Coordinates of C-alpha atoms in Angstrom, one line a residue:
Chain A
M1 CA 0.0 0.0 0.0
G2 CA 1.3 3.4 -0.8
K3 CA -0.3 6.7 0.2
K4 CA -0.7 9.8 -2.0
S5 CA -2.2 12.6 -0.1
L6 CA -2.1 16.3 0.5
F7 CA -0.5 15.9 3.9
M8 CA 2.0 13.1 3.0
S9 CA 3.4 15.0 0.0
Q10 CA 4.5 17.8 2.3
S11 CA 6.2 15.6 4.8
A12 CA 8.9 14.8 2.2
E13 CA 10.3 18.3 2.5
K14 CA 12.1 17.4 5.8
I15 CA 12.0 20.9 7.2
Q16 CA 12.1 21.5 11.0
E17 CA 8.4 22.2 11.6
L18 CA 7.3 24.9 14.0
K19 CA 5.0 24.1 16.9
T20 CA 1.9 25.9 18.2
A21 CA 1.4 26.6 21.9
L22 CA -1.1 23.6 21.9
H23 CA 1.5 21.1 20.5
S24 CA 1.9 19.0 23.6
F25 CA -1.9 19.2 24.3
H26 CA -2.6 17.8 20.8
L27 CA -0.2 14.9 21.5
S28 CA -1.7 14.1 24.9
N29 CA -5.1 14.0 23.2
G30 CA -4.1 11.5 20.6
G31 CA -3.5 14.0 17.8
K32 CA -1.9 12.5 14.7
M33 CA 0.7 15.2 13.8
V34 CA 1.6 16.0 10.2
P35 CA 3.6 18.8 8.7
F36 CA 1.4 21.5 7.3
A37 CA 2.5 25.0 6.0
G38 CA 5.7 24.8 8.1
Y39 CA 4.0 23.7 11.3
E40 CA 3.5 20.3 12.9
M41 CA -0.3 20.2 13.2
P42 CA -2.9 17.5 14.1
V43 CA -4.6 16.1 11.0
Q44 CA -6.9 14.1 13.2
Y45 CA -7.4 12.8 16.8
L46 CA -8.4 9.2 17.8
E47 CA -11.9 9.2 16.4
G48 CA -10.8 10.0 12.9
I49 CA -11.8 12.6 10.2
M50 CA -15.3 11.2 9.5
N51 CA -16.5 11.3 13.1
E52 CA -14.8 14.7 13.8
H53 CA -16.4 16.2 10.7
K54 CA -19.9 15.0 11.7
H55 CA -19.4 16.1 15.3
V56 CA -18.8 19.7 14.1
R57 CA -22.0 19.6 12.0
L58 CA -24.0 18.3 15.0
K59 CA -22.4 19.8 18.1
A60 CA -19.2 21.8 18.6
G61 CA -15.5 21.4 17.8
I62 CA -12.2 23.1 18.6
F63 CA -9.6 23.6 15.9
D64 CA -6.1 24.9 16.6
V65 CA -5.5 27.4 13.8
S66 CA -2.6 29.2 15.6
H67 CA -0.3 28.6 12.5
M68 CA -2.3 31.3 10.8
G69 CA -0.8 34.8 10.9
Q70 CA -2.4 37.3 13.3
F71 CA -1.3 40.7 12.0
S72 CA -2.3 44.1 13.3
I73 CA -1.9 47.6 11.9
K74 CA -2.2 50.7 14.0
C75 CA -3.7 53.2 11.6
D76 CA -6.4 55.7 11.0
E77 CA -8.6 56.5 7.9
K78 CA -5.7 58.3 6.2
E79 CA -3.9 55.0 5.7
Y80 CA -6.8 53.1 4.3
K81 CA -6.3 54.2 0.7
K82 CA -2.7 52.8 0.7
L83 CA -3.9 49.4 2.1
E84 CA -6.9 49.3 -0.3
E85 CA -4.4 49.4 -3.2
I86 CA -3.5 45.8 -2.4
I87 CA -6.6 44.7 -0.4
P88 CA -9.5 46.0 -2.5
I89 CA -12.2 46.4 0.1
D90 CA -13.9 49.6 1.3
L91 CA -12.3 50.0 4.7
S92 CA -14.2 53.3 5.4
S93 CA -17.6 51.6 5.2
L94 CA -16.5 48.8 7.5
K95 CA -18.2 49.2 10.9
M96 CA -16.2 49.1 14.1
H97 CA -15.5 45.4 15.0
Q98 CA -16.9 44.2 11.6
S99 CA -14.9 41.7 9.6
K100 CA -14.7 41.2 5.9
Y101 CA -13.2 38.4 3.7
S102 CA -10.8 39.7 1.0
V103 CA -7.7 39.0 -1.0
L104 CA -4.2 40.4 -1.3
M105 CA -3.7 41.3 -4.9
N106 CA -0.5 41.2 -7.0
K107 CA 0.3 43.3 -10.1
N108 CA -0.9 40.6 -12.5
G109 CA -4.4 40.6 -11.0
G110 CA -3.6 37.4 -9.2
I111 CA -4.3 36.5 -5.5
D112 CA -1.3 36.4 -3.2
D113 CA -3.4 35.3 -0.3
D114 CA -7.0 35.3 1.0
L115 CA -7.6 36.9 4.4
I116 CA -10.0 38.4 6.9
V117 CA -9.8 42.0 7.9
T118 CA -11.4 43.3 11.1
K119 CA -11.8 47.0 12.1
V120 CA -10.7 47.6 15.7
N121 CA -10.3 50.6 17.9
D122 CA -6.7 51.5 17.0
G123 CA -6.7 50.2 13.4
L124 CA -7.1 46.8 11.7
N125 CA -6.5 43.2 12.5
I126 CA -5.8 40.8 9.6
V127 CA -5.7 37.0 9.7
L128 CA -3.4 35.5 7.1
N129 CA -2.7 32.0 5.8
A130 CA 0.2 30.3 7.5
A131 CA 2.1 29.5 4.3
C132 CA 1.7 33.0 3.0
K133 CA 2.0 35.1 6.1
H134 CA 5.7 36.2 5.9
N135 CA 5.3 37.2 2.2
D136 CA 2.0 39.0 3.0
V137 CA 3.7 41.0 5.8
K138 CA 6.4 42.0 3.4
R139 CA 3.8 43.1 0.8
I140 CA 1.9 45.1 3.4
H141 CA 5.1 46.8 4.6
E142 CA 5.5 48.2 1.0
V143 CA 2.4 50.4 1.7
I144 CA 2.2 50.7 5.5
N145 CA 5.1 51.8 7.8
Q146 CA 6.5 48.7 9.4
K147 CA 6.7 50.3 12.9
N148 CA 2.9 50.5 13.0
T149 CA 2.5 46.8 12.4
K150 CA 2.9 43.6 14.3
L151 CA 2.7 39.9 13.6
H152 CA 1.6 38.5 16.9
E153 CA 3.6 35.3 17.7
D154 CA 2.5 35.6 21.3
L155 CA -1.2 34.9 20.4
S156 CA -2.9 31.7 19.6
L157 CA -6.0 31.3 17.4
I158 CA -8.6 28.7 17.9
A159 CA -11.8 28.2 15.9
F160 CA -14.8 26.9 17.8
Q161 CA -17.4 25.8 15.4
G162 CA -20.7 24.0 15.3
P163 CA -24.4 24.5 16.2
K164 CA -23.7 24.3 19.9
A165 CA -20.7 26.6 19.9
A166 CA -22.6 29.8 20.8
S167 CA -24.4 28.4 23.8
I168 CA -21.3 26.7 25.1
L169 CA -19.0 29.7 24.6
E170 CA -21.6 31.9 26.2
T171 CA -21.2 30.1 29.6
L172 CA -17.4 30.9 29.6
V173 CA -17.5 34.4 27.9
P174 CA -20.9 36.1 28.5
G175 CA -22.0 38.3 25.6
V176 CA -20.6 36.3 22.7
K177 CA -24.1 34.9 21.7
D178 CA -25.1 38.5 20.7
L179 CA -22.3 38.8 18.2
K180 CA -23.5 38.9 14.6
F181 CA -21.8 36.9 11.9
M182 CA -18.5 38.5 10.8
N183 CA -18.4 40.7 13.8
G184 CA -16.1 40.6 16.8
N185 CA -15.2 42.2 20.1
S186 CA -12.8 42.1 23.0
Y187 CA -13.7 40.1 26.1
N188 CA -12.0 39.3 29.4
Y189 CA -11.3 35.7 30.6
D190 CA -9.1 34.9 33.5
N191 CA -7.8 38.4 33.6
E192 CA -6.6 38.1 30.0
K193 CA -7.9 39.8 26.9
L194 CA -9.5 37.7 24.2
F195 CA -10.7 38.9 20.8
I196 CA -13.6 36.9 19.6
N197 CA -15.0 37.0 16.1
R198 CA -18.2 35.2 15.0
S199 CA -16.8 33.6 11.9
G200 CA -15.2 30.4 10.7
Y201 CA -14.5 28.3 7.8
T202 CA -16.7 25.2 8.2
G203 CA -20.1 26.4 7.0
E204 CA -21.3 26.2 10.6
D205 CA -22.0 28.9 13.1
G206 CA -19.0 29.5 15.3
Y207 CA -16.2 31.7 16.5
E208 CA -12.6 32.4 16.0
I209 CA -10.9 33.2 19.3
S210 CA -7.6 35.0 19.6
L211 CA -6.0 34.6 23.0
P212 CA -2.6 34.7 24.6
N213 CA -0.4 31.5 24.1
K214 CA -0.2 31.1 27.9
L215 CA -4.0 30.9 28.2
V216 CA -4.9 28.7 25.2
E217 CA -4.5 25.3 26.7
K218 CA -6.4 26.2 29.9
F219 CA -9.2 27.7 27.7
C220 CA -9.5 24.6 25.5
K221 CA -9.6 22.3 28.6
K222 CA -12.5 24.5 30.0
L223 CA -14.4 24.2 26.7
L224 CA -13.8 20.5 26.6
E225 CA -15.5 20.1 30.0
D226 CA -18.7 20.2 28.0
K227 CA -19.4 16.7 26.7
D228 CA -20.6 18.2 23.4
V229 CA -17.1 19.6 22.6
K230 CA -14.3 17.7 20.9
L231 CA -10.9 18.5 19.4
I232 CA -11.0 18.5 15.6
G233 CA -8.0 18.1 13.2
L234 CA -7.1 19.7 9.9
G235 CA -8.5 16.7 8.0
A236 CA -12.0 17.5 9.0
R237 CA -11.4 21.2 8.6
D238 CA -10.6 20.5 5.0
S239 CA -13.7 18.3 4.4
L240 CA -15.9 20.8 6.2
R241 CA -14.7 23.8 4.2
L242 CA -15.0 21.9 0.9
E243 CA -18.6 21.0 1.7
A244 CA -19.1 24.7 2.5
G245 CA -17.7 25.6 -0.9
L246 CA -14.8 27.6 0.6
C247 CA -11.4 28.0 -1.0
L248 CA -8.1 26.6 0.3
Y249 CA -5.4 29.0 -0.7
G250 CA -2.5 27.3 -2.6
H251 CA -5.0 24.9 -4.1
D252 CA -8.2 26.7 -5.2
L253 CA -6.5 30.1 -5.4
D254 CA -3.0 31.1 -6.2
P255 CA -0.9 34.0 -7.5
K256 CA -1.9 33.2 -11.1
T257 CA -5.6 33.2 -10.5
T258 CA -7.7 36.4 -10.4
P259 CA -10.7 37.0 -8.0
I260 CA -13.0 37.0 -11.1
E261 CA -11.7 33.5 -12.2
G262 CA -11.9 32.4 -8.6
S263 CA -15.7 33.4 -8.5
L264 CA -14.7 35.8 -5.7
S265 CA -15.9 39.0 -7.4
W266 CA -18.0 39.6 -4.2
A267 CA -14.8 39.9 -2.2
L268 CA -13.9 43.1 -4.0
S269 CA -15.8 46.3 -3.0
K270 CA -18.2 48.0 -5.5
K271 CA -16.1 51.1 -5.4
H272 CA -12.9 49.3 -6.4
K273 CA -14.7 47.3 -9.1
S274 CA -15.9 50.6 -10.7
D275 CA -12.9 52.9 -10.2
G276 CA -10.2 50.3 -10.4
S277 CA -7.9 51.9 -7.8
F278 CA -6.0 48.7 -6.9
L279 CA -3.0 46.6 -8.0
G280 CA -3.8 44.5 -11.0
S281 CA -7.1 46.3 -11.6
E282 CA -6.6 46.8 -15.3
I283 CA -6.6 43.0 -15.7
V284 CA -9.5 42.4 -13.2
L285 CA -11.7 45.2 -14.6
K286 CA -11.2 43.9 -18.2
Q287 CA -12.3 40.5 -17.0
I288 CA -15.4 41.9 -15.3
K289 CA -16.3 43.6 -18.6
D290 CA -15.3 40.8 -21.1
G291 CA -15.4 37.7 -19.0
T292 CA -12.7 35.2 -18.1
K293 CA -11.5 32.0 -19.9
K294 CA -11.9 29.9 -16.8
K295 CA -14.0 29.9 -13.7
R296 CA -14.1 28.1 -10.3
V297 CA -17.1 25.8 -10.0
G298 CA -18.3 23.0 -7.7
I299 CA -18.2 19.5 -9.2
K300 CA -20.1 16.5 -7.9
P301 CA -18.7 13.2 -9.1
E302 CA -21.2 10.3 -9.5
K303 CA -19.1 7.7 -7.7
I304 CA -15.4 8.3 -8.0
I305 CA -13.3 10.5 -5.6
A306 CA -11.4 13.0 -7.8
R307 CA -8.5 14.6 -6.0
E308 CA -6.6 17.7 -6.8
G309 CA -5.0 17.5 -10.3
S310 CA -7.7 15.3 -11.9
K311 CA -8.5 16.6 -15.4
I312 CA -12.0 17.6 -16.5
F313 CA -13.3 16.6 -19.9
I314 CA -16.4 17.2 -22.1
N315 CA -16.7 15.0 -25.2
N316 CA -13.0 14.1 -24.8
E317 CA -11.9 17.7 -24.9
E318 CA -9.9 18.8 -21.8
V319 CA -11.8 21.7 -20.3
G320 CA -10.5 22.1 -16.8
V321 CA -8.9 20.7 -13.7
I322 CA -9.9 19.7 -10.1
T323 CA -8.2 21.9 -7.4
S324 CA -9.8 20.3 -4.3
G325 CA -11.5 17.0 -4.1
G326 CA -12.4 14.4 -1.6
F327 CA -15.2 12.7 0.3
G328 CA -17.9 14.9 2.0
P329 CA -19.0 13.1 5.1
S330 CA -22.2 15.1 5.5
V331 CA -23.0 15.0 1.8
N332 CA -22.1 11.3 2.1
G333 CA -20.4 11.2 -1.3
P334 CA -17.5 12.6 -3.3
I335 CA -17.3 16.4 -3.9
A336 CA -14.8 18.6 -5.6
M337 CA -14.0 22.1 -6.8
G338 CA -12.1 23.1 -9.9
Y339 CA -11.6 25.4 -12.8
I340 CA -13.4 24.9 -16.0
K341 CA -13.6 26.9 -19.3
T342 CA -16.2 29.6 -18.6
D343 CA -18.4 28.5 -21.6
F344 CA -19.1 25.2 -19.8
A345 CA -19.5 26.6 -16.3
E346 CA -23.2 25.9 -16.0
I347 CA -24.8 24.1 -13.1
G348 CA -26.0 20.6 -14.0
K349 CA -23.6 20.3 -17.0
D350 CA -22.3 16.7 -17.5
V351 CA -18.5 16.4 -17.4
D352 CA -16.0 13.5 -17.2
L353 CA -13.2 13.4 -14.6
E354 CA -10.0 11.5 -15.4
V355 CA -8.9 9.4 -12.4
R356 CA -6.2 6.8 -12.7
G357 CA -6.4 6.9 -16.5
K358 CA -10.1 6.3 -16.7
K359 CA -13.0 8.8 -17.2
H360 CA -15.8 9.0 -14.7
K361 CA -19.1 10.8 -14.7
A362 CA -19.7 14.0 -12.8
K363 CA -21.8 17.2 -12.9
I364 CA -21.1 20.8 -12.4
H365 CA -22.8 21.6 -9.0
A366 CA -23.8 24.7 -7.2
L367 CA -21.7 25.8 -4.2
P368 CA -21.9 25.1 -1.3
F369 CA -22.6 21.4 -1.3
Y370 CA -23.8 21.7 2.3
K371 CA -26.1 24.5 3.3
K372 CA -24.6 27.0 5.7
S373 CA -26.1 27.8 9.0
Y374 CA -24.6 31.2 9.9
V375 CA -26.2 33.5 12.4
K376 CA -27.1 36.7 10.5
Chain B
M1 CA -4.9 -23.4 3.3
S2 CA -1.4 -22.0 3.9
E3 CA -0.4 -19.6 6.6
K4 CA -1.2 -15.9 6.0
K5 CA 1.8 -13.9 4.8
Y6 CA 2.4 -10.2 4.9
S7 CA 4.2 -7.6 2.7
K8 CA 6.2 -4.6 3.6
K9 CA 3.6 -2.5 1.9
H10 CA 1.0 -3.7 4.4
E11 CA -0.9 -6.3 2.3
W12 CA -1.7 -9.8 3.3
V13 CA -1.8 -12.9 1.1
E14 CA -3.4 -16.3 1.8
L15 CA -2.7 -19.1 -0.7
E16 CA -5.2 -22.0 -1.3
G17 CA -4.1 -24.3 -4.0
D18 CA -2.8 -22.0 -6.7
V19 CA -5.2 -19.2 -5.9
A20 CA -4.1 -16.4 -3.5
T21 CA -6.5 -14.0 -1.7
V22 CA -5.1 -10.5 -1.2
G23 CA -6.2 -7.7 1.2
I24 CA -4.8 -4.9 3.4
T25 CA -3.7 -5.6 6.9
V26 CA -5.5 -4.6 10.2
H27 CA -2.7 -2.2 10.8
A28 CA -3.1 -0.5 7.3
A29 CA -6.8 -0.2 7.7
K30 CA -6.4 1.4 11.1
Q31 CA -3.8 3.8 9.7
L32 CA -6.0 4.8 6.8
G33 CA -9.0 5.6 9.0
D34 CA -12.5 5.7 7.5
I35 CA -12.4 4.0 4.1
V36 CA -14.9 5.6 1.8
F37 CA -14.0 4.2 -1.6
T38 CA -12.4 1.1 -3.1
E39 CA -11.5 0.1 -6.6
V40 CA -10.7 -3.6 -7.4
P41 CA -8.9 -4.8 -10.6
D42 CA -10.8 -6.2 -13.6
K43 CA -11.2 -10.0 -13.7
G44 CA -8.6 -11.5 -16.1
K45 CA -6.1 -8.7 -15.4
K46 CA -2.5 -10.0 -15.2
I47 CA -0.5 -8.4 -12.4
E48 CA 3.2 -8.8 -11.6
A49 CA 4.4 -9.1 -8.0
G50 CA 4.8 -5.7 -6.4
N51 CA 2.6 -3.8 -8.9
E52 CA -0.4 -1.7 -8.3
A53 CA -3.6 -3.8 -8.3
A54 CA -6.3 -1.9 -6.4
V55 CA -7.1 1.5 -4.8
V56 CA -8.4 2.3 -1.3
E57 CA -9.4 5.8 -0.3
S58 CA -10.0 7.4 3.1
V59 CA -11.6 10.8 3.5
K60 CA -8.2 12.4 3.2
A61 CA -6.1 10.2 1.0
A62 CA -6.0 7.7 -1.9
S63 CA -3.6 4.8 -1.6
D64 CA -2.6 2.1 -4.0
V65 CA -2.9 -1.5 -3.0
Y66 CA -0.1 -3.6 -4.5
S67 CA -0.2 -7.3 -5.2
P68 CA 2.5 -9.0 -3.3
I69 CA 2.3 -12.0 -5.7
G70 CA 2.0 -12.2 -9.5
G71 CA -0.7 -13.9 -11.5
E72 CA -4.1 -13.4 -13.1
V73 CA -7.1 -11.9 -11.2
V74 CA -9.8 -14.5 -11.0
E75 CA -12.3 -13.0 -8.5
T76 CA -12.9 -9.6 -6.9
N77 CA -14.8 -8.6 -3.7
S78 CA -17.9 -6.7 -4.8
S79 CA -18.9 -6.3 -1.1
I80 CA -16.1 -3.8 -0.5
V81 CA -17.0 -1.8 -3.6
S82 CA -20.7 -1.4 -2.4
D83 CA -19.7 -1.0 1.3
P84 CA -16.1 0.3 1.5
S85 CA -16.3 0.5 5.4
L86 CA -16.2 -3.3 5.4
V87 CA -12.4 -2.9 4.9
N88 CA -12.3 -1.1 8.2
K89 CA -14.6 -3.6 10.0
D90 CA -12.9 -6.8 8.9
P91 CA -9.7 -6.1 6.8
E92 CA -8.2 -9.6 7.0
N93 CA -11.4 -11.6 6.3
A94 CA -14.6 -10.2 4.8
G95 CA -12.7 -7.1 3.6
W96 CA -10.5 -9.0 1.1
F97 CA -9.8 -7.2 -2.2
F98 CA -9.1 -9.8 -4.9
K99 CA -8.1 -13.4 -5.7
I100 CA -5.3 -14.1 -8.0
K101 CA -4.2 -17.3 -9.8
V102 CA -0.6 -17.4 -8.9
T103 CA 2.1 -17.8 -11.5
N104 CA 5.0 -18.6 -9.2
K105 CA 4.2 -19.9 -5.8
S106 CA 7.7 -19.4 -4.5
E107 CA 7.1 -15.6 -4.5
I108 CA 5.1 -16.1 -1.3
D109 CA 8.3 -17.2 0.5
T110 CA 9.7 -13.7 0.2
L111 CA 6.9 -12.4 2.4
M112 CA 6.8 -12.1 6.2
N113 CA 5.0 -14.3 8.7
K114 CA 2.6 -12.7 11.2
S115 CA 5.0 -12.1 14.0
D116 CA 7.7 -10.7 11.7
Y117 CA 5.1 -8.4 10.2
E118 CA 3.8 -7.2 13.5
K119 CA 7.3 -6.3 14.5
Y120 CA 7.8 -4.5 11.1
A121 CA 4.6 -2.6 11.4
T122 CA 5.5 -1.3 14.8
E123 CA 8.8 -0.1 13.5
N124 CA 7.3 1.3 10.3
P125 CA 4.0 2.7 11.2
N126 CA 3.3 4.4 7.9

């Protein structure tokens, strides 16, 4: 038997992986550790990906996402314009403590990272992907004075997701149940400051909790005192986000893919889409006007599991490629995302996927595969 | 029926006459986690020892199953195709993958016995 997987392929690099503040906690809870984006992270715990995935859809789960970059900028409205040149959202219209998903643009109209920006009292907080964070910081320093910024290595980040997350977190941190989706606030716990945002990447209601490294293990243990809470690994995080139709940077998005091709036009502000005042906008605005050659779509295979790299065919003509694919435990079947020639990007369209040299039936499918239950 | 033998790639083989049954080991099934898809070879397919013969997929990963012994496929297990979780439940019995008419029975002598395999699997968990 020989494995070929997302996580295994990265283990071949033999880099000394970094550890999050929860590393020993993962090990003592049966975490199966794998290298991911330069960190040693739990892909699953003892119950396995399938059970962990279903648990998040039914109850509540804790994910360690401390490998992601927690970046802050001390700034006022005067600085917004410079930042909006590379992150094309309307920062002035963002309400205090409101968050927005956006992208870091490059000069070719491609996406250097996808990220979440939150407006806070003294400026902005940005959550960056682990594998991109150091390059992102370099890019941001080209427009914002370095001395007003910080990448917070002293903070951990946990996602607490699932239909029971709100009622359980409320018992520890009163007030969080009143947060609206994509809104956050500061709270106190154990004489320490937490920043809690109602958001997540699973398609479930939930929170992302930023807290000091020295508090994170104690806080997780407190959450785990509720029998409905379990630790969830990166494997289930991947299957949950794929069911929710959400992109994984480096797979579904990359520096050569534009937000329009990535079906992320909604992540750019109306203002930027009309006046084009951002990096790469000449390419992006032309695509908005004339269309793109390819587009990101959902794909539902009939039987086969088509992984990243599987080619998409229509009548023996190669028309695209799968960028994320696997088994969706809540969909109870194979699901995928990929890029297809825009002419064929219609829901319900029959396609063939090439897996191990053979073609297998699939259909273009609406995203998400699993209906979201966010609190609006 | 001969003693069950094990490969370094975590397959088992059981020879009866000149037909060998092949599957993945308890250890391998446990390592893979929840199995959600299997693909077995076509009947009549000729496979050399050590070559890819079948596929097993968990939520996260696809893995090749190699045939530790060469020959021609004479029967495949349709039960694991309709219910892939059978491989998790009973990998070394009901969860078998295929039966192969063996070309050279001496190939089985290169494989490990149960106690040697268990020692090997502890030392090489993946």
